[in-house]
Structures are given as structure tokens and as C-alpha cells.
PDB file of C-alpha atoms in Angstrom:
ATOM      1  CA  UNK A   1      -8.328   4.799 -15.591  1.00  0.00           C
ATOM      2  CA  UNK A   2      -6.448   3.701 -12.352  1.00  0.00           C
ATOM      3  CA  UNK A   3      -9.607   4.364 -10.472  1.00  0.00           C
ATOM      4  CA  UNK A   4     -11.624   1.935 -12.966  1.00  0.00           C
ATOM      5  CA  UNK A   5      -8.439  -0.810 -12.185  1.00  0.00           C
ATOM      6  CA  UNK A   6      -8.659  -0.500  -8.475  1.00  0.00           C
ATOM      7  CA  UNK A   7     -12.426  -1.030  -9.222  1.00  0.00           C
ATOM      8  CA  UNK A   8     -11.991  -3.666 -11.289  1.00  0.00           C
ATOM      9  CA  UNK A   9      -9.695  -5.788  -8.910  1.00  0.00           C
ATOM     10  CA  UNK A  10     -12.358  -4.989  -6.071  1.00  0.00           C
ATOM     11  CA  UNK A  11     -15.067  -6.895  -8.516  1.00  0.00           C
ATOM     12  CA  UNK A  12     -12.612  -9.676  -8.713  1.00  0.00           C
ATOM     13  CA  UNK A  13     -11.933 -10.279  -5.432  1.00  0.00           C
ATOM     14  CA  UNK A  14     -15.703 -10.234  -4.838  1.00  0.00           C
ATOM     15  CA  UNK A  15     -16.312 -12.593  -7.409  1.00  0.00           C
ATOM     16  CA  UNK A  16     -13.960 -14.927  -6.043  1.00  0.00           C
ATOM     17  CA  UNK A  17     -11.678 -15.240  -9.523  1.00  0.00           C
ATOM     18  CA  UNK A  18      -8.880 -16.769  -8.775  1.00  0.00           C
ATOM     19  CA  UNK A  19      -4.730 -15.743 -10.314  1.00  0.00           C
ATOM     20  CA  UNK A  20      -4.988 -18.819 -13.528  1.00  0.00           C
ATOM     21  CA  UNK A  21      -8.533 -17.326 -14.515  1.00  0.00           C
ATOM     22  CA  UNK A  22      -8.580 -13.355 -13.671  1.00  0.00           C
ATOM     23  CA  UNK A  23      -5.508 -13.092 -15.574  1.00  0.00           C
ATOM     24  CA  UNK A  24      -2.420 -10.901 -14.613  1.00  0.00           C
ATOM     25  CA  UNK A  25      -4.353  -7.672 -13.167  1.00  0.00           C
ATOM     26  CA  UNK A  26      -5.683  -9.692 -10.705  1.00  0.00           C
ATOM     27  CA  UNK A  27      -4.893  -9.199  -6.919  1.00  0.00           C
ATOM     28  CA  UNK A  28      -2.240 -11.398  -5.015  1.00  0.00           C
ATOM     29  CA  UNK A  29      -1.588 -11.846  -1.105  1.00  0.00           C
ATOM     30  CA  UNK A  30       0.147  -8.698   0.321  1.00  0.00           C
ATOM     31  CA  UNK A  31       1.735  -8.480   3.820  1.00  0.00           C
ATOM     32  CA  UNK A  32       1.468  -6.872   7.271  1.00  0.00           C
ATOM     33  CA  UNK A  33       4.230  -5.962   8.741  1.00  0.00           C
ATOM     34  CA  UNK A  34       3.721  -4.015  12.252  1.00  0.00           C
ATOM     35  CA  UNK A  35       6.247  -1.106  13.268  1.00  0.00           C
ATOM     36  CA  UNK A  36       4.716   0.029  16.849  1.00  0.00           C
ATOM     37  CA  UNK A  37       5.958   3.591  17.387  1.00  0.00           C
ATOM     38  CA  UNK A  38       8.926   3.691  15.229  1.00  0.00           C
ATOM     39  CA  UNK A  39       7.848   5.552  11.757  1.00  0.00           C
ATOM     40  CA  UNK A  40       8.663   2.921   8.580  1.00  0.00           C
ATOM     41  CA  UNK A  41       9.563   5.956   6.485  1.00  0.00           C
ATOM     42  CA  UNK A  42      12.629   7.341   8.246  1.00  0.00           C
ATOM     43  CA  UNK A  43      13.837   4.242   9.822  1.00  0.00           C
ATOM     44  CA  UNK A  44      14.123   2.838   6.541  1.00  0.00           C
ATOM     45  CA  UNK A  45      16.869   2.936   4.056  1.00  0.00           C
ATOM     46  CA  UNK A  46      14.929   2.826   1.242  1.00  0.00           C
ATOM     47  CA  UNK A  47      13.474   5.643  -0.852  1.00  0.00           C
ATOM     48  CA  UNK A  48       9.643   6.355  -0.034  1.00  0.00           C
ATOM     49  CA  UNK A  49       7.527   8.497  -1.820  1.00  0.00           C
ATOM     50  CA  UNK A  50       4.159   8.952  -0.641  1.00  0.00           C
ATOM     51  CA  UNK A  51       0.876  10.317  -1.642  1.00  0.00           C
ATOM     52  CA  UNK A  52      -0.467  12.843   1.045  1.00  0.00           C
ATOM     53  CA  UNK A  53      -1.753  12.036   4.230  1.00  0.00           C
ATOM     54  CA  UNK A  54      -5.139  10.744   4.507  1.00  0.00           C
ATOM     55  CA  UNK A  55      -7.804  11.053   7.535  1.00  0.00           C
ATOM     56  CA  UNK A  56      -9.599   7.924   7.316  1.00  0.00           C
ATOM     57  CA  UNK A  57     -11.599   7.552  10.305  1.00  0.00           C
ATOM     58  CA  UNK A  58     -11.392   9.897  13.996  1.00  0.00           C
ATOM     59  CA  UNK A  59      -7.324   8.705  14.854  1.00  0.00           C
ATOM     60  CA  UNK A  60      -6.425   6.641  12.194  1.00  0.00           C
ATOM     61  CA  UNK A  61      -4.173   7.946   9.151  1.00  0.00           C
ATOM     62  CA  UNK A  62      -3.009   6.455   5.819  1.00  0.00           C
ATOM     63  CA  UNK A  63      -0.861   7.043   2.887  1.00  0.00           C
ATOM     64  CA  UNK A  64       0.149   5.243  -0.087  1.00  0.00           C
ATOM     65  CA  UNK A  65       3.504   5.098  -1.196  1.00  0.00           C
ATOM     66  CA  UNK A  66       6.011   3.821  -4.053  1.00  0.00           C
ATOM     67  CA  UNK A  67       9.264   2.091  -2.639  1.00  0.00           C
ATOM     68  CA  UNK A  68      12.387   1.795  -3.933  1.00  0.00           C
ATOM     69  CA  UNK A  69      15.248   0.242  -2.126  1.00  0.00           C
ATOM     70  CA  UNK A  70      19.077   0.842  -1.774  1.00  0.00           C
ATOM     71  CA  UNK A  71      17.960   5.137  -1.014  1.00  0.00           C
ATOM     72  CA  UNK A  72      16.627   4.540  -4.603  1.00  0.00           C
ATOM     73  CA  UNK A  73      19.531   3.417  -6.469  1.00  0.00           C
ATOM     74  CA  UNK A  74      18.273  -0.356  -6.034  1.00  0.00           C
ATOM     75  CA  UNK A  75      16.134  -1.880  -9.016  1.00  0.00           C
ATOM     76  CA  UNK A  76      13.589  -3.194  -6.610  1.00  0.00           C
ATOM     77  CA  UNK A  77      10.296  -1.363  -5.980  1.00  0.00           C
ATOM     78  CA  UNK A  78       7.114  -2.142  -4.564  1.00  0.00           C
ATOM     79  CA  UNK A  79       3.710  -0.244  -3.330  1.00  0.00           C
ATOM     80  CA  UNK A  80       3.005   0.349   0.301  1.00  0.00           C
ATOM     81  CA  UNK A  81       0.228   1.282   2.304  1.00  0.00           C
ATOM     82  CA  UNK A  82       0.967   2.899   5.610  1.00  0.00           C
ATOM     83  CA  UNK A  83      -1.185   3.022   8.396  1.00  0.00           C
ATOM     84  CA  UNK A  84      -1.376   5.374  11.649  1.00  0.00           C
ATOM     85  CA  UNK A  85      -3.586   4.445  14.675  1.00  0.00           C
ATOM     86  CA  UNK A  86      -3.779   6.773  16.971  1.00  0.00           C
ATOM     87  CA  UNK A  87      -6.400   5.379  18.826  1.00  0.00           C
ATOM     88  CA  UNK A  88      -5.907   3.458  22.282  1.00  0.00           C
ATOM     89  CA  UNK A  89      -7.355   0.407  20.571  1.00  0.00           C
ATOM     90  CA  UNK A  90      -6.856  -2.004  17.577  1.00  0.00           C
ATOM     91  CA  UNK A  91      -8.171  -0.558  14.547  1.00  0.00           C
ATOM     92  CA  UNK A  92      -8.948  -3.352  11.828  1.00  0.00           C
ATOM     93  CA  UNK A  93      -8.707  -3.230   8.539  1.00  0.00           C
ATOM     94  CA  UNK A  94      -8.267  -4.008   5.137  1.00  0.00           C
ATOM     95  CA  UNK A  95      -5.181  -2.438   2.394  1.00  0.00           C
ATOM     96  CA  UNK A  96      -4.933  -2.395  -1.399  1.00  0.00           C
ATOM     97  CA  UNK A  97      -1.745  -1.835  -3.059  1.00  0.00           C
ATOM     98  CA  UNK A  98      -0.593  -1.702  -6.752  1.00  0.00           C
ATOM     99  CA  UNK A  99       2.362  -0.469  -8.538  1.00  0.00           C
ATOM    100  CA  UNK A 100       1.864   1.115 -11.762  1.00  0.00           C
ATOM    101  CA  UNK A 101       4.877   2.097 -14.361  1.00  0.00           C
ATOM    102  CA  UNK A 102       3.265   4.666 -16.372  1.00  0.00           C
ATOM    103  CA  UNK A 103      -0.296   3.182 -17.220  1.00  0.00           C
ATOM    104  CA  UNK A 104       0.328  -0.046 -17.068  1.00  0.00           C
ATOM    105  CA  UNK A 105      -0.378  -2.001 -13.604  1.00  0.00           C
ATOM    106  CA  UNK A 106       2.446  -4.088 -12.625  1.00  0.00           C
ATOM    107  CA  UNK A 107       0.555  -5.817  -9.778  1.00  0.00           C
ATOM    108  CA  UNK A 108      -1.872  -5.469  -7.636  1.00  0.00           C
ATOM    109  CA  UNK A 109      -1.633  -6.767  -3.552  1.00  0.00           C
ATOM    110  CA  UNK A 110      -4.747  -7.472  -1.138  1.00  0.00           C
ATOM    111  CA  UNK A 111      -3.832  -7.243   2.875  1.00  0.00           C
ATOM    112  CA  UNK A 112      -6.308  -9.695   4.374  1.00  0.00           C
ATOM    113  CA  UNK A 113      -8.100  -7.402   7.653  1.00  0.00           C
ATOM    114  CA  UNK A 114      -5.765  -7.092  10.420  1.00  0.00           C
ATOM    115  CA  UNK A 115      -5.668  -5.650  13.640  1.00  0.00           C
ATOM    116  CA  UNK A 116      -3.079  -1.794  13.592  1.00  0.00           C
ATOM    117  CA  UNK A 117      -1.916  -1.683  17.030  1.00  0.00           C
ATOM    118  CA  UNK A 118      -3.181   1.489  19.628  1.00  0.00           C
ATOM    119  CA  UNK A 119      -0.603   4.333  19.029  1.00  0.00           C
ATOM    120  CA  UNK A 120       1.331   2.473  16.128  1.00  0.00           C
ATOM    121  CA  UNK A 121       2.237   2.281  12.579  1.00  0.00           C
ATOM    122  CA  UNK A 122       1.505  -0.732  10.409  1.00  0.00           C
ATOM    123  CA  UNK A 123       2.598  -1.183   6.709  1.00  0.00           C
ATOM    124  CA  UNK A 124       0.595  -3.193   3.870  1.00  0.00           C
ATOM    125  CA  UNK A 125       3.425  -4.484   1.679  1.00  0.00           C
ATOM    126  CA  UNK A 126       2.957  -5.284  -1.722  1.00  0.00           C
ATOM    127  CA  UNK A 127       5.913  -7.869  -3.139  1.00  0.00           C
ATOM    128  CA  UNK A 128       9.187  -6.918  -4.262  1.00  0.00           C
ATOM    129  CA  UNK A 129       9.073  -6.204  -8.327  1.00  0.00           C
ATOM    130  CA  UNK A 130      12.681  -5.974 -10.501  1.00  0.00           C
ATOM    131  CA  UNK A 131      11.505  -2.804 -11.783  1.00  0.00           C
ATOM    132  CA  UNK A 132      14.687   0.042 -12.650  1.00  0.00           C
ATOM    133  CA  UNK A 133      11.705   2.656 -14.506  1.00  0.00           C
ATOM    134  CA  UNK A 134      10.283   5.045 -12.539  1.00  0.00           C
ATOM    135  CA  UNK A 135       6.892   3.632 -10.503  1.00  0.00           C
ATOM    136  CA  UNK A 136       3.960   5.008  -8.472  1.00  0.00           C
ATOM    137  CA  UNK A 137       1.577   3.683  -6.178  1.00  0.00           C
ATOM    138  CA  UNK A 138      -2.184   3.679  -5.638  1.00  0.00           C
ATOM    139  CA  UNK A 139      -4.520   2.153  -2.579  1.00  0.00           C
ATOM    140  CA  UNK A 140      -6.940   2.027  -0.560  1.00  0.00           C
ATOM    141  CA  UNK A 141      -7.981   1.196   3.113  1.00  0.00           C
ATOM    142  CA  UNK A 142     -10.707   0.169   3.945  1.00  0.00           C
ATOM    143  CA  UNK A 143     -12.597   0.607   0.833  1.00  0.00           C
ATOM    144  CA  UNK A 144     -11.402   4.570   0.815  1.00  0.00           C
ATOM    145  CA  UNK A 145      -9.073   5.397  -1.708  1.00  0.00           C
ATOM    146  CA  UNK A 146      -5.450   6.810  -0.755  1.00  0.00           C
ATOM    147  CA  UNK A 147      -4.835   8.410  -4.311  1.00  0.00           C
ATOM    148  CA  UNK A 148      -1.297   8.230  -6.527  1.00  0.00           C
ATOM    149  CA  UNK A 149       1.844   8.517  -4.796  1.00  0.00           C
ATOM    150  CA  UNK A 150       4.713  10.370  -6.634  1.00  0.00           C
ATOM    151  CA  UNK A 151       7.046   8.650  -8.688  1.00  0.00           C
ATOM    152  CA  UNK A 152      10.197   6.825  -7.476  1.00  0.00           C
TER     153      UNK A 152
END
């Protein structure tokens, strides 16, 4: 079923629906945020909790994960994509995050293609969601689907 809603905001996007007509499943503007060599998990004081580890192309690594904030005592949460490049060159790219509380989607988020820094980590951000139930995360780079992160 979440595979079908990933594929269904992917159709959306292509079809150029915009938020008033697509309705709420429909994909809003995520954010980049670059972290050069310093890991976003464990220089972070949230609470991550990620889907495995991904090989995506030769050098380049991603993982989707459910965020909560405050070590996980905070009623925030959003999804995350993470990306490694461990390539000497920019990698480009595209990220797909949502954040689901049981089967239903909360939201989905769209990172527009961006250049991942050689040897650094970049993070796909979906927005900030009041959200105190437990939540996962799916996404994609690229097209290539990062699976279900655990709950947080």
C-alpha cells in the first residue's frame, strides 16, 4: 500500500497537480540541508530511526529515517532522507520523504535535484509535523526506493 502511495505521488508530480487540486496526499517542497563530514545522526539531539543502509549507485549511500526531536520526548517528528557521497565529486539528485502514522500518510516532501558534496553527508528534510503517536518513514532517491524506517 505505501509502495502504491509513493507511486501515486510520483504520478502527481509528473502530472503537474498542484496542493488545492491533488488534495492532501500530494507532495510539498522539502529541504536540503548539507552536513559535509560531520554525520546528522549522532551530532544531533534528536531521536533517529532509520531504515537500513542502502547502496544506491558505486559511492553513494542512503537511508530513510523517522525523526523525532527533544531525544524523542518532543511531539515533533518528521521524515528524512540521508545521503552519503563518497565520491570525489558532486553527486546530484533527487529525495522523497513521507511520514506515515500507522497507514495513514501524514505528508509527503519532494527535494528538488541538488548537488551532495564529494566525501559528505546531505539530508532531505521533510517539514516539522505536531505528531506525539508513534511515526515511520518511507523514500526514495533518485527514483530507488529506501524502504520503511522503524518507528519513533
Amino acid at each position: 500500500m505505501r509502495m502504491a502511495a509513493g507511486l501515486t505521488a510520483a504520478v502527481t508530480a509528473v502530472v503537474g497537480l498542484n496542493m488545492a487540486t491533488a488534495g492532501p496526499a500530494a507532495a510539498a517542497e522539502g529541504s536540503w540541508r548539507p552536513y559535509g563530514n560531520t554525520n546528522p545522526i549522532t551530532s544531533s539531539s534528536s531521536l533517529w530511526r532509520c531504515a537500513t543502509t542502502r547502496h544506491i549507485e558505486t559511492d553513494v549511500l542512503a537511508q530513510v529515517c523517522a525523526v523525532r526531536a527533544s531525544n524523542g520526548n518532543g511531539t515533533g517528528a518528521q521524515a528524512a532522507v540521508i545521503v552519503r557521497n563518497n565520491r570525489s565529486v558532486l553527486y546530484r539528485t533527487t529525495a522523497e520523504a513521507s511520514l506515515w502514522k500507522g497507514s495513514e500518510r501524514l505528508g509527503v516532501w519532494e527535494c528538488s535535484s541538488s548537488g551532495v558534496g564529494a566525501n559528505s553527508w546531505s539530508v532531505c528534510f521533510g517539514r516539522t509535523l505536531t505528531q506525539s503517536g508513534a511515526v515511520d518513514a518511507t523514500g526514495y532517491l533518485g527514483g530507488a526506493s529506501l524502504g520503511l524506517s522503524p518507528t519513533v
